[in-house]
Amino acid sequence: MTKGVYADNAATTKISTVALQAMQKCAEEYYGNPSSLHSLGVKAKRVREEARERIAAVIGAKKMEIFFTSGGTESDNWALQGRAFCYPSGKKHLVTSQIEHHAILKTAKFLQELGYEVSYLPVDDKGHVEPTALEHAITTDTILASVMLANNEIGTIEPIRELAYIAHKHHVPFHTDAVQAVGHIPLSVDNLGVDMLSASAHKFHGPRGIGFLYVREGTPLMPLHHVGSQEYGLRAGTENLPAIMGMTVALEESCKQMDYTKEYLTGLEQIILKGLRKNNIDYRLNGGQERLPGLLSLSFRGQEGERILHRLDLAGISVSTGSACNSHRTEVSHVLKAISLDAAYAKGTIRISLSRDNDTEAAKKILAALLSDAGRFWGQ
Ligand code: PLP
């Protein structure tokens, strides 16, 4: 049997060996509850705090500004609801963008149902939020602005520094969903100027079900969970220490290799893009000039993304579509709608997301499968 190609790394990555080993060691050696007063508990607490410090160091934060969560969805929910619930009456306006992940969009909709107002900033044809649009959207009632650092469907990197600057000019705290960016592009919370930042370990070769929310010291935030005193009383529940350790090791590992990985993935991208061009395939590459390394959102004219996905799957290649599907028809995603992608291309969108686990052979296999699919179905 030939080796399969996993090219859906923006959905989730394979856990790295060192992260897995760190988790096992942690589970075997530090199984005490960090809240317990006996020596095993104290040891576990020390390990948790060491992990917090190491994560903080990677993003240029203070240790006490890192809060462990169950991942990106929880971090995003917490950032928005935690801010909103600081203002049960009075100020009730939030600003976000049209191309956020559903963890933000659905939370925003929920808050609208509770009576909060939400403005959804439009994007240009590459997926960039225009900083002046944020300036116009902010009102005296605005309690939070939240724009993602990198888009999960098309990979566009947003001008977060400029956006945060504008929000602060109007005394509005700024949150960024950096779930696709952390571990992939260099970032520092001070450089970006953000007050809150969401991250998720399984996007950078760490374990699932663990992530963190960075909250700048002095940013008022209500807890989502009540009961326990963990995480400085703001996020109750016994901590998943092995997962925390796996995330820490995976983050350090990804960041150490970041420059090399970026160059390596650009090389793999070029194998696919050049090959498509050479064979005169009618496609568009979505997203801005500055994109997440290895993420290719490709739209093929007159095609169905879901059909391409299944053909590639039969060839042992895992990718995803750029569209949310239901059983009757392929719907164009909110992101592709927001960038006003030509209808002739929009439905034929797939997302290939490569990682350091992929090699040249994998990129060539993807290209060959796309070309053979083209030959079979596009009359070439
Ligand atoms: N935000 C973005 C941009 C994402 O891509 C994802 C996951 O795909 C999430 C949030 C949710 O993260 P998690 O899967 O850790 O809940």
mmCIF file of C-alpha atoms and ligand atoms in Angstrom:
data_model
loop_
_atom_site.group_PDB
_atom_site.id
_atom_site.type_symbol
_atom_site.label_atom_id
_atom_site.label_comp_id
_atom_site.label_asym_id
_atom_site.label_seq_id
_atom_site.Cartn_x
_atom_site.Cartn_y
_atom_site.Cartn_z
ATOM 1 C CA MET A 1 0.000 0.000 0.000
ATOM 2 C CA THR A 2 1.351 3.468 -0.849
ATOM 3 C CA LYS A 3 1.875 6.003 1.896
ATOM 4 C CA GLY A 4 -1.014 8.443 2.379
ATOM 5 C CA VAL A 5 -0.589 12.201 2.436
ATOM 6 C CA TYR A 6 -2.074 14.165 5.304
ATOM 7 C CA ALA A 7 -2.500 17.739 4.079
ATOM 8 C CA ASP A 8 -5.199 18.988 6.450
ATOM 9 C CA ASN A 9 -2.900 20.438 9.093
ATOM 10 C CA ALA A 10 -4.999 23.576 9.551
ATOM 11 C CA ALA A 11 -7.752 21.265 10.862
ATOM 12 C CA THR A 12 -5.358 19.531 13.216
ATOM 13 C CA THR A 13 -1.733 18.390 13.261
ATOM 14 C CA LYS A 14 -0.156 15.079 14.209
ATOM 15 C CA ILE A 15 1.257 15.309 17.722
ATOM 16 C CA SER A 16 5.066 15.475 17.771
ATOM 17 C CA THR A 17 7.098 12.683 19.337
ATOM 18 C CA VAL A 18 8.715 14.948 21.925
ATOM 19 C CA ALA A 19 5.313 16.340 22.975
ATOM 20 C CA LEU A 20 3.947 12.820 23.353
ATOM 21 C CA GLN A 21 6.965 11.760 25.420
ATOM 22 C CA ALA A 22 6.653 14.825 27.644
ATOM 23 C CA MET A 23 2.973 14.010 28.233
ATOM 24 C CA GLN A 24 3.716 10.430 29.186
ATOM 25 C CA LYS A 25 6.501 11.431 31.575
ATOM 26 C CA CYS A 26 4.245 14.057 33.139
ATOM 27 C CA ALA A 27 1.316 11.627 33.540
ATOM 28 C CA GLU A 28 3.572 9.025 35.147
ATOM 29 C CA GLU A 29 5.562 11.297 37.430
ATOM 30 C CA TYR A 30 3.364 14.276 38.266
ATOM 31 C CA TYR A 31 -0.038 12.747 38.815
ATOM 32 C CA GLY A 32 -0.855 14.712 41.921
ATOM 33 C CA ASN A 33 -3.527 17.386 41.790
ATOM 34 C CA PRO A 34 -1.789 20.791 41.640
ATOM 35 C CA SER A 35 -4.355 22.077 44.177
ATOM 36 C CA SER A 36 -3.423 19.404 46.763
ATOM 37 C CA LEU A 37 -1.288 20.406 49.705
ATOM 38 C CA HIS A 38 0.823 17.221 49.921
ATOM 39 C CA SER A 39 4.203 16.951 48.252
ATOM 40 C CA LEU A 40 2.890 15.241 45.077
ATOM 41 C CA GLY A 41 0.442 18.126 44.666
ATOM 42 C CA VAL A 42 3.190 20.665 45.241
ATOM 43 C CA LYS A 43 5.378 18.936 42.627
ATOM 44 C CA ALA A 44 2.509 19.015 40.108
ATOM 45 C CA LYS A 45 1.904 22.682 40.852
ATOM 46 C CA ARG A 46 5.580 23.424 40.257
ATOM 47 C CA VAL A 47 5.424 21.668 36.865
ATOM 48 C CA ARG A 48 2.263 23.603 35.926
ATOM 49 C CA GLU A 49 3.874 26.911 36.840
ATOM 50 C CA GLU A 50 7.050 26.037 34.955
ATOM 51 C CA ALA A 51 4.910 25.309 31.866
ATOM 52 C CA ARG A 52 3.066 28.610 32.291
ATOM 53 C CA GLU A 53 6.375 30.461 32.474
ATOM 54 C CA ARG A 54 7.780 28.736 29.378
ATOM 55 C CA ILE A 55 4.658 29.519 27.331
ATOM 56 C CA ALA A 56 4.675 33.121 28.511
ATOM 57 C CA ALA A 57 8.327 33.425 27.453
ATOM 58 C CA VAL A 58 7.522 32.233 23.915
ATOM 59 C CA ILE A 59 4.925 34.977 23.307
ATOM 60 C CA GLY A 60 6.643 37.682 25.360
ATOM 61 C CA ALA A 61 4.030 37.676 28.139
ATOM 62 C CA LYS A 62 4.186 37.573 31.914
ATOM 63 C CA LYS A 63 3.579 34.214 33.568
ATOM 64 C CA MET A 64 0.436 35.433 35.358
ATOM 65 C CA GLU A 65 -1.089 36.478 32.005
ATOM 66 C CA ILE A 66 -1.373 32.887 30.696
ATOM 67 C CA PHE A 67 -4.607 30.990 31.470
ATOM 68 C CA PHE A 68 -4.888 27.357 30.439
ATOM 69 C CA THR A 69 -8.134 26.439 28.650
ATOM 70 C CA SER A 70 -9.494 23.473 26.702
ATOM 71 C CA GLY A 71 -8.467 25.046 23.381
ATOM 72 C CA GLY A 72 -9.308 27.719 20.857
ATOM 73 C CA THR A 73 -13.081 27.453 21.125
ATOM 74 C CA GLU A 74 -13.061 28.002 24.868
ATOM 75 C CA SER A 75 -10.478 30.791 24.692
ATOM 76 C CA ASP A 76 -12.530 32.643 22.065
ATOM 77 C CA ASN A 77 -15.784 32.147 23.988
ATOM 78 C CA TRP A 78 -14.151 33.336 27.173
ATOM 79 C CA ALA A 79 -12.587 36.443 25.613
ATOM 80 C CA LEU A 80 -15.895 37.652 24.180
ATOM 81 C CA GLN A 81 -18.292 36.572 26.919
ATOM 82 C CA GLY A 82 -15.849 37.396 29.695
ATOM 83 C CA ARG A 83 -15.628 40.966 28.427
ATOM 84 C CA ALA A 84 -19.351 41.269 27.690
ATOM 85 C CA PHE A 85 -20.335 40.080 31.170
ATOM 86 C CA CYS A 86 -18.177 42.791 32.732
ATOM 87 C CA TYR A 87 -20.924 45.091 31.474
ATOM 88 C CA PRO A 88 -24.268 43.464 32.347
ATOM 89 C CA SER A 89 -25.891 46.787 31.680
ATOM 90 C CA GLY A 90 -24.733 49.957 30.031
ATOM 91 C CA LYS A 91 -21.994 49.525 27.411
ATOM 92 C CA LYS A 92 -22.959 46.757 25.021
ATOM 93 C CA HIS A 93 -21.120 46.888 21.707
ATOM 94 C CA LEU A 94 -18.455 44.587 20.269
ATOM 95 C CA VAL A 95 -16.605 44.709 16.968
ATOM 96 C CA THR A 96 -15.306 41.692 15.055
ATOM 97 C CA SER A 97 -14.800 40.729 11.412
ATOM 98 C CA GLN A 98 -16.899 38.843 8.874
ATOM 99 C CA ILE A 99 -14.241 36.163 8.380
ATOM 100 C CA GLU A 100 -13.711 34.975 11.965
ATOM 101 C CA HIS A 101 -13.844 31.318 12.955
ATOM 102 C CA HIS A 102 -17.261 30.163 14.152
ATOM 103 C CA ALA A 103 -15.926 30.073 17.719
ATOM 104 C CA ILE A 104 -16.048 33.877 17.528
ATOM 105 C CA LEU A 105 -18.999 34.327 15.164
ATOM 106 C CA LYS A 106 -21.345 32.000 17.058
ATOM 107 C CA THR A 107 -20.364 33.582 20.381
ATOM 108 C CA ALA A 108 -21.039 37.012 18.898
ATOM 109 C CA LYS A 109 -24.472 35.817 17.701
ATOM 110 C CA PHE A 110 -25.195 34.465 21.191
ATOM 111 C CA LEU A 111 -24.318 37.836 22.697
ATOM 112 C CA GLN A 112 -26.587 39.556 20.164
ATOM 113 C CA GLU A 113 -29.418 37.319 21.374
ATOM 114 C CA LEU A 114 -28.693 38.607 24.891
ATOM 115 C CA GLY A 115 -29.032 42.188 23.673
ATOM 116 C CA TYR A 116 -25.429 43.116 22.878
ATOM 117 C CA GLU A 117 -24.717 44.851 19.587
ATOM 118 C CA VAL A 118 -22.044 43.480 17.285
ATOM 119 C CA SER A 119 -20.442 45.099 14.213
ATOM 120 C CA TYR A 120 -18.894 42.743 11.645
ATOM 121 C CA LEU A 121 -16.085 44.415 9.716
ATOM 122 C CA PRO A 122 -15.865 43.636 5.996
ATOM 123 C CA VAL A 123 -12.648 42.513 4.289
ATOM 124 C CA ASP A 124 -11.048 43.207 0.906
ATOM 125 C CA ASP A 125 -10.700 40.575 -1.827
ATOM 126 C CA LYS A 126 -7.573 39.181 -0.128
ATOM 127 C CA GLY A 127 -9.292 38.933 3.256
ATOM 128 C CA HIS A 128 -7.706 41.950 4.964
ATOM 129 C CA VAL A 129 -9.625 43.980 7.521
ATOM 130 C CA GLU A 130 -9.133 47.672 6.792
ATOM 131 C CA PRO A 131 -7.993 49.502 9.976
ATOM 132 C CA THR A 132 -10.093 52.576 9.128
ATOM 133 C CA ALA A 133 -13.200 50.334 9.090
ATOM 134 C CA LEU A 134 -12.478 49.523 12.744
ATOM 135 C CA GLU A 135 -12.067 53.203 13.539
ATOM 136 C CA HIS A 136 -15.500 53.923 12.021
ATOM 137 C CA ALA A 137 -17.177 51.003 13.793
ATOM 138 C CA ILE A 138 -16.034 51.890 17.318
ATOM 139 C CA THR A 139 -18.595 53.797 19.383
ATOM 140 C CA THR A 140 -18.585 55.081 22.954
ATOM 141 C CA ASP A 141 -20.373 51.812 23.851
ATOM 142 C CA THR A 142 -17.666 49.494 22.453
ATOM 143 C CA ILE A 143 -16.273 47.075 25.037
ATOM 144 C CA LEU A 144 -14.111 44.850 22.820
ATOM 145 C CA ALA A 145 -12.650 44.550 19.330
ATOM 146 C CA SER A 146 -11.686 41.057 18.177
ATOM 147 C CA VAL A 147 -9.991 40.253 14.863
ATOM 148 C CA MET A 148 -8.171 37.018 14.065
ATOM 149 C CA LEU A 149 -4.422 37.041 13.482
ATOM 150 C CA ALA A 150 -4.526 34.572 10.589
ATOM 151 C CA ASN A 151 -7.542 33.208 8.792
ATOM 152 C CA ASN A 152 -8.082 29.451 8.967
ATOM 153 C CA GLU A 153 -9.540 29.095 5.463
ATOM 154 C CA ILE A 154 -7.403 31.328 3.277
ATOM 155 C CA GLY A 155 -4.394 31.972 5.538
ATOM 156 C CA THR A 156 -4.458 35.786 5.292
ATOM 157 C CA ILE A 157 -2.498 37.509 8.053
ATOM 158 C CA GLU A 158 -4.337 40.540 9.431
ATOM 159 C CA PRO A 159 -2.764 43.909 10.323
ATOM 160 C CA ILE A 160 -3.255 43.286 14.045
ATOM 161 C CA ARG A 161 -0.732 45.867 15.246
ATOM 162 C CA GLU A 162 -2.557 48.662 13.394
ATOM 163 C CA LEU A 163 -5.971 47.391 14.466
ATOM 164 C CA ALA A 164 -4.958 47.151 18.132
ATOM 165 C CA TYR A 165 -3.482 50.650 17.959
ATOM 166 C CA ILE A 166 -6.789 52.053 16.730
ATOM 167 C CA ALA A 167 -8.787 50.168 19.374
ATOM 168 C CA HIS A 168 -6.519 51.516 22.124
ATOM 169 C CA LYS A 169 -6.786 55.046 20.765
ATOM 170 C CA HIS A 170 -10.464 54.732 21.689
ATOM 171 C CA HIS A 171 -9.743 52.924 25.015
ATOM 172 C CA VAL A 172 -11.154 49.651 23.663
ATOM 173 C CA PRO A 173 -9.356 46.375 24.588
ATOM 174 C CA PHE A 174 -8.272 44.210 21.651
ATOM 175 C CA HIS A 175 -8.493 40.409 21.355
ATOM 176 C CA THR A 176 -7.006 38.292 18.590
ATOM 177 C CA ASP A 177 -7.832 34.695 17.734
ATOM 178 C CA ALA A 178 -4.296 33.504 16.999
ATOM 179 C CA VAL A 179 -5.188 29.804 16.889
ATOM 180 C CA GLN A 180 -3.778 29.334 13.361
ATOM 181 C CA ALA A 181 -0.812 31.610 13.925
ATOM 182 C CA VAL A 182 0.763 30.549 17.230
ATOM 183 C CA GLY A 183 3.707 28.229 16.545
ATOM 184 C CA HIS A 184 3.629 29.121 12.830
ATOM 185 C CA ILE A 185 4.595 32.770 12.546
ATOM 186 C CA PRO A 186 6.720 34.859 14.919
ATOM 187 C CA LEU A 187 4.603 36.787 17.389
ATOM 188 C CA SER A 188 4.926 38.761 20.572
ATOM 189 C CA VAL A 189 1.942 40.145 22.462
ATOM 190 C CA ASP A 190 3.722 43.452 23.044
ATOM 191 C CA ASN A 191 4.687 43.833 19.429
ATOM 192 C CA LEU A 192 1.129 43.120 18.358
ATOM 193 C CA GLY A 193 -0.203 45.294 21.162
ATOM 194 C CA VAL A 194 -3.046 42.897 21.971
ATOM 195 C CA ASP A 195 -4.822 42.587 25.332
ATOM 196 C CA MET A 196 -6.041 39.026 24.802
ATOM 197 C CA LEU A 197 -4.897 36.219 22.505
ATOM 198 C CA SER A 198 -6.339 32.729 21.932
ATOM 199 C CA ALA A 199 -4.193 29.680 21.134
ATOM 200 C CA SER A 200 -4.739 25.946 20.689
ATOM 201 C CA ALA A 201 -2.090 23.214 21.004
ATOM 202 C CA HIS A 202 -3.390 20.790 18.388
ATOM 203 C CA LYS A 203 -2.667 23.332 15.645
ATOM 204 C CA PHE A 204 1.072 23.230 16.373
ATOM 205 C CA HIS A 205 1.725 19.484 16.861
ATOM 206 C CA GLY A 206 0.567 19.474 20.475
ATOM 207 C CA PRO A 207 -2.293 17.493 22.040
ATOM 208 C CA ARG A 208 -6.015 18.162 21.518
ATOM 209 C CA GLY A 209 -8.239 19.715 24.154
ATOM 210 C CA ILE A 210 -5.689 22.144 25.524
ATOM 211 C CA GLY A 211 -4.907 25.752 24.736
ATOM 212 C CA PHE A 212 -4.537 29.052 26.473
ATOM 213 C CA LEU A 213 -5.901 32.541 26.646
ATOM 214 C CA TYR A 214 -3.390 35.336 27.152
ATOM 215 C CA VAL A 215 -4.943 38.166 29.163
ATOM 216 C CA ARG A 216 -2.866 41.304 29.611
ATOM 217 C CA GLU A 217 -2.494 42.278 33.264
ATOM 218 C CA GLY A 218 -5.216 44.735 34.220
ATOM 219 C CA THR A 219 -7.721 43.665 31.525
ATOM 220 C CA PRO A 220 -11.062 43.128 33.275
ATOM 221 C CA LEU A 221 -12.556 39.705 32.419
ATOM 222 C CA MET A 222 -15.338 37.663 34.028
ATOM 223 C CA PRO A 223 -14.843 33.872 34.428
ATOM 224 C CA LEU A 224 -16.880 31.474 32.292
ATOM 225 C CA HIS A 225 -16.664 28.590 34.764
ATOM 226 C CA HIS A 226 -17.536 28.967 38.412
ATOM 227 C CA VAL A 227 -16.599 26.821 41.435
ATOM 228 C CA GLY A 228 -12.827 26.333 41.692
ATOM 229 C CA SER A 229 -9.910 28.595 42.444
ATOM 230 C CA GLN A 230 -7.680 27.313 39.640
ATOM 231 C CA GLU A 231 -6.066 29.690 37.159
ATOM 232 C CA TYR A 232 -6.092 32.610 39.570
ATOM 233 C CA GLY A 233 -9.797 31.984 40.228
ATOM 234 C CA LEU A 234 -10.714 32.755 36.624
ATOM 235 C CA ARG A 235 -10.900 29.285 35.031
ATOM 236 C CA ALA A 236 -12.157 26.614 37.371
ATOM 237 C CA GLY A 237 -11.501 22.876 36.915
ATOM 238 C CA THR A 238 -8.643 20.482 37.666
ATOM 239 C CA GLU A 239 -5.870 21.140 35.170
ATOM 240 C CA ASN A 240 -4.880 18.622 32.493
ATOM 241 C CA LEU A 241 -1.218 18.663 33.421
ATOM 242 C CA PRO A 242 0.092 16.141 30.835
ATOM 243 C CA ALA A 243 -1.657 18.104 28.072
ATOM 244 C CA ILE A 244 -0.269 21.377 29.424
ATOM 245 C CA MET A 245 3.232 19.916 29.332
ATOM 246 C CA GLY A 246 2.679 18.472 25.820
ATOM 247 C CA MET A 247 1.520 21.892 24.617
ATOM 248 C CA THR A 248 4.539 23.620 26.156
ATOM 249 C CA VAL A 249 7.047 21.279 24.550
ATOM 250 C CA ALA A 250 5.237 21.359 21.178
ATOM 251 C CA LEU A 251 5.154 25.160 21.179
ATOM 252 C CA GLU A 252 8.851 25.476 21.941
ATOM 253 C CA GLU A 253 9.675 22.872 19.311
ATOM 254 C CA SER A 254 7.562 24.598 16.614
ATOM 255 C CA CYS A 255 8.990 28.019 17.412
ATOM 256 C CA LYS A 256 12.569 26.785 17.330
ATOM 257 C CA GLN A 257 12.070 25.467 13.769
ATOM 258 C CA MET A 258 9.819 28.297 12.595
ATOM 259 C CA ASP A 259 12.131 30.044 10.103
ATOM 260 C CA TYR A 260 13.292 26.804 8.589
ATOM 261 C CA THR A 261 9.724 25.422 8.418
ATOM 262 C CA LYS A 262 8.465 28.538 6.649
ATOM 263 C CA GLU A 263 11.101 28.266 3.931
ATOM 264 C CA TYR A 264 10.576 24.529 3.648
ATOM 265 C CA LEU A 265 6.803 24.884 3.261
ATOM 266 C CA THR A 266 7.171 27.667 0.691
ATOM 267 C CA GLY A 267 9.205 25.193 -1.373
ATOM 268 C CA LEU A 268 6.458 22.556 -1.125
ATOM 269 C CA GLU A 269 3.780 25.133 -2.032
ATOM 270 C CA GLN A 270 5.727 26.079 -5.137
ATOM 271 C CA ILE A 271 5.816 22.482 -6.368
ATOM 272 C CA ILE A 272 2.016 22.465 -6.395
ATOM 273 C CA LEU A 273 1.434 26.002 -7.685
ATOM 274 C CA LYS A 274 4.058 25.876 -10.447
ATOM 275 C CA GLY A 275 2.807 22.451 -11.547
ATOM 276 C CA LEU A 276 -0.772 23.704 -11.839
ATOM 277 C CA ARG A 277 0.333 26.762 -13.807
ATOM 278 C CA LYS A 278 2.547 24.725 -16.129
ATOM 279 C CA ASN A 279 -0.412 22.518 -16.958
ATOM 280 C CA ASN A 280 -2.680 25.504 -17.609
ATOM 281 C CA ILE A 281 -5.129 24.610 -14.861
ATOM 282 C CA ASP A 282 -7.639 27.412 -14.337
ATOM 283 C CA TYR A 283 -7.399 28.115 -10.600
ATOM 284 C CA ARG A 284 -7.089 30.948 -8.128
ATOM 285 C CA LEU A 285 -4.961 31.108 -5.022
ATOM 286 C CA ASN A 286 -6.978 32.855 -2.324
ATOM 287 C CA GLY A 287 -5.623 35.036 0.457
ATOM 288 C CA GLY A 288 -3.177 37.880 0.834
ATOM 289 C CA GLN A 289 0.451 38.236 -0.116
ATOM 290 C CA GLU A 290 1.336 37.471 3.497
ATOM 291 C CA ARG A 291 -0.217 34.120 4.292
ATOM 292 C CA LEU A 292 0.230 31.303 6.754
ATOM 293 C CA PRO A 293 3.106 29.087 5.599
ATOM 294 C CA GLY A 294 1.870 25.943 3.846
ATOM 295 C CA LEU A 295 -1.782 26.936 3.600
ATOM 296 C CA LEU A 296 -3.116 26.919 0.041
ATOM 297 C CA SER A 297 -6.739 27.806 -0.574
ATOM 298 C CA LEU A 298 -7.222 26.914 -4.232
ATOM 299 C CA SER A 299 -10.388 27.562 -6.239
ATOM 300 C CA PHE A 300 -10.851 25.664 -9.474
ATOM 301 C CA ARG A 301 -13.151 27.155 -12.087
ATOM 302 C CA GLY A 302 -16.427 25.322 -12.615
ATOM 303 C CA GLN A 303 -15.629 22.587 -10.083
ATOM 304 C CA GLU A 304 -17.090 21.294 -6.811
ATOM 305 C CA GLY A 305 -14.631 21.396 -3.912
ATOM 306 C CA GLU A 306 -16.278 18.471 -2.214
ATOM 307 C CA ARG A 307 -15.924 16.292 -5.293
ATOM 308 C CA ILE A 308 -12.213 17.156 -5.575
ATOM 309 C CA LEU A 309 -11.807 16.349 -1.856
ATOM 310 C CA HIS A 310 -13.323 12.893 -2.319
ATOM 311 C CA ARG A 311 -11.231 12.175 -5.438
ATOM 312 C CA LEU A 312 -8.079 13.121 -3.523
ATOM 313 C CA ASP A 313 -9.215 11.033 -0.584
ATOM 314 C CA LEU A 314 -9.485 8.014 -2.901
ATOM 315 C CA ALA A 315 -5.866 8.696 -3.835
ATOM 316 C CA GLY A 316 -4.941 8.648 -0.123
ATOM 317 C CA ILE A 317 -4.657 12.430 0.188
ATOM 318 C CA SER A 318 -6.483 14.295 2.982
ATOM 319 C CA VAL A 319 -7.414 17.925 2.363
ATOM 320 C CA SER A 320 -10.503 19.959 3.229
ATOM 321 C CA THR A 321 -12.914 22.115 1.284
ATOM 322 C CA GLY A 322 -13.216 25.835 1.564
ATOM 323 C CA SER A 323 -16.934 25.379 1.820
ATOM 324 C CA ALA A 324 -19.359 24.209 4.452
ATOM 325 C CA CYS A 325 -21.402 21.458 2.951
ATOM 326 C CA ASN A 326 -24.845 20.086 3.507
ATOM 327 C CA SER A 327 -26.223 16.924 1.987
ATOM 328 C CA HIS A 328 -27.920 18.700 -0.903
ATOM 329 C CA ARG A 329 -25.456 21.248 -2.153
ATOM 330 C CA THR A 330 -22.062 22.735 -1.563
ATOM 331 C CA GLU A 331 -22.459 26.101 0.086
ATOM 332 C CA VAL A 332 -19.816 28.728 -0.322
ATOM 333 C CA SER A 333 -18.250 29.518 3.058
ATOM 334 C CA HIS A 334 -18.689 32.839 4.849
ATOM 335 C CA VAL A 335 -15.007 33.601 4.220
ATOM 336 C CA LEU A 336 -15.191 33.089 0.454
ATOM 337 C CA LYS A 337 -18.381 35.148 0.375
ATOM 338 C CA ALA A 338 -16.696 37.927 2.349
ATOM 339 C CA ILE A 339 -13.786 38.141 -0.133
ATOM 340 C CA SER A 340 -16.386 38.206 -2.971
ATOM 341 C CA LEU A 341 -14.720 35.326 -4.774
ATOM 342 C CA ASP A 342 -16.026 34.932 -8.328
ATOM 343 C CA ALA A 343 -18.935 32.447 -8.247
ATOM 344 C CA ALA A 344 -17.381 30.463 -11.107
ATOM 345 C CA TYR A 345 -14.490 29.573 -8.794
ATOM 346 C CA ALA A 346 -15.970 29.714 -5.288
ATOM 347 C CA LYS A 347 -17.644 26.283 -5.225
ATOM 348 C CA GLY A 348 -14.496 24.603 -6.527
ATOM 349 C CA THR A 349 -12.410 25.496 -3.491
ATOM 350 C CA ILE A 350 -10.165 23.159 -1.526
ATOM 351 C CA ARG A 351 -7.747 23.914 1.302
ATOM 352 C CA ILE A 352 -4.394 22.148 1.250
ATOM 353 C CA SER A 353 -2.576 22.746 4.536
ATOM 354 C CA LEU A 354 0.952 21.391 4.678
ATOM 355 C CA SER A 355 3.158 20.973 7.710
ATOM 356 C CA ARG A 356 6.757 20.037 8.483
ATOM 357 C CA ASP A 357 5.528 16.400 8.457
ATOM 358 C CA ASN A 358 4.993 16.623 4.676
ATOM 359 C CA ASP A 359 7.821 16.112 2.208
ATOM 360 C CA THR A 360 8.569 16.804 -1.464
ATOM 361 C CA GLU A 361 7.112 13.467 -2.433
ATOM 362 C CA ALA A 362 3.833 14.429 -0.736
ATOM 363 C CA ALA A 363 3.652 17.741 -2.620
ATOM 364 C CA LYS A 364 4.317 15.924 -5.910
ATOM 365 C CA LYS A 365 1.600 13.387 -5.100
ATOM 366 C CA ILE A 366 -0.907 16.172 -4.426
ATOM 367 C CA LEU A 367 -0.006 17.851 -7.706
ATOM 368 C CA ALA A 368 -0.257 14.579 -9.639
ATOM 369 C CA ALA A 369 -3.655 13.817 -8.101
ATOM 370 C CA LEU A 370 -4.949 17.287 -8.927
ATOM 371 C CA LEU A 371 -3.704 16.988 -12.501
ATOM 372 C CA SER A 372 -5.171 13.540 -12.951
ATOM 373 C CA ASP A 373 -8.461 14.787 -11.496
ATOM 374 C CA ALA A 374 -8.297 17.666 -13.942
ATOM 375 C CA GLY A 375 -7.669 15.320 -16.839
ATOM 376 C CA ARG A 376 -10.575 13.078 -15.883
ATOM 377 C CA PHE A 377 -13.171 15.723 -15.165
ATOM 378 C CA TRP A 378 -12.092 18.897 -16.847
ATOM 379 C CA GLY A 379 -11.622 17.491 -20.327
ATOM 380 C CA GLN A 380 -7.876 18.292 -20.476
HETATM 381 N N1 PLP B 1 -10.109 29.661 15.885
HETATM 382 C C1 PLP B 1 -9.555 29.312 14.709
HETATM 383 C C2 PLP B 1 -9.027 30.371 13.793
HETATM 384 C C3 PLP B 1 -9.479 27.968 14.343
HETATM 385 O O1 PLP B 1 -8.943 27.628 13.179
HETATM 386 C C4 PLP B 1 -9.999 26.993 15.236
HETATM 387 C C5 PLP B 1 -9.996 25.565 14.873
HETATM 388 O O2 PLP B 1 -10.076 25.208 13.724
HETATM 389 C C6 PLP B 1 -10.545 27.423 16.472
HETATM 390 C C7 PLP B 1 -10.585 28.764 16.749
HETATM 391 C C8 PLP B 1 -11.067 26.428 17.470
HETATM 392 O O3 PLP B 1 -9.983 25.814 18.097
HETATM 393 P P1 PLP B 1 -10.156 24.404 18.891
HETATM 394 O O4 PLP B 1 -10.265 23.353 17.839
HETATM 395 O O5 PLP B 1 -8.911 24.291 19.697
HETATM 396 O O6 PLP B 1 -11.361 24.526 19.725
#
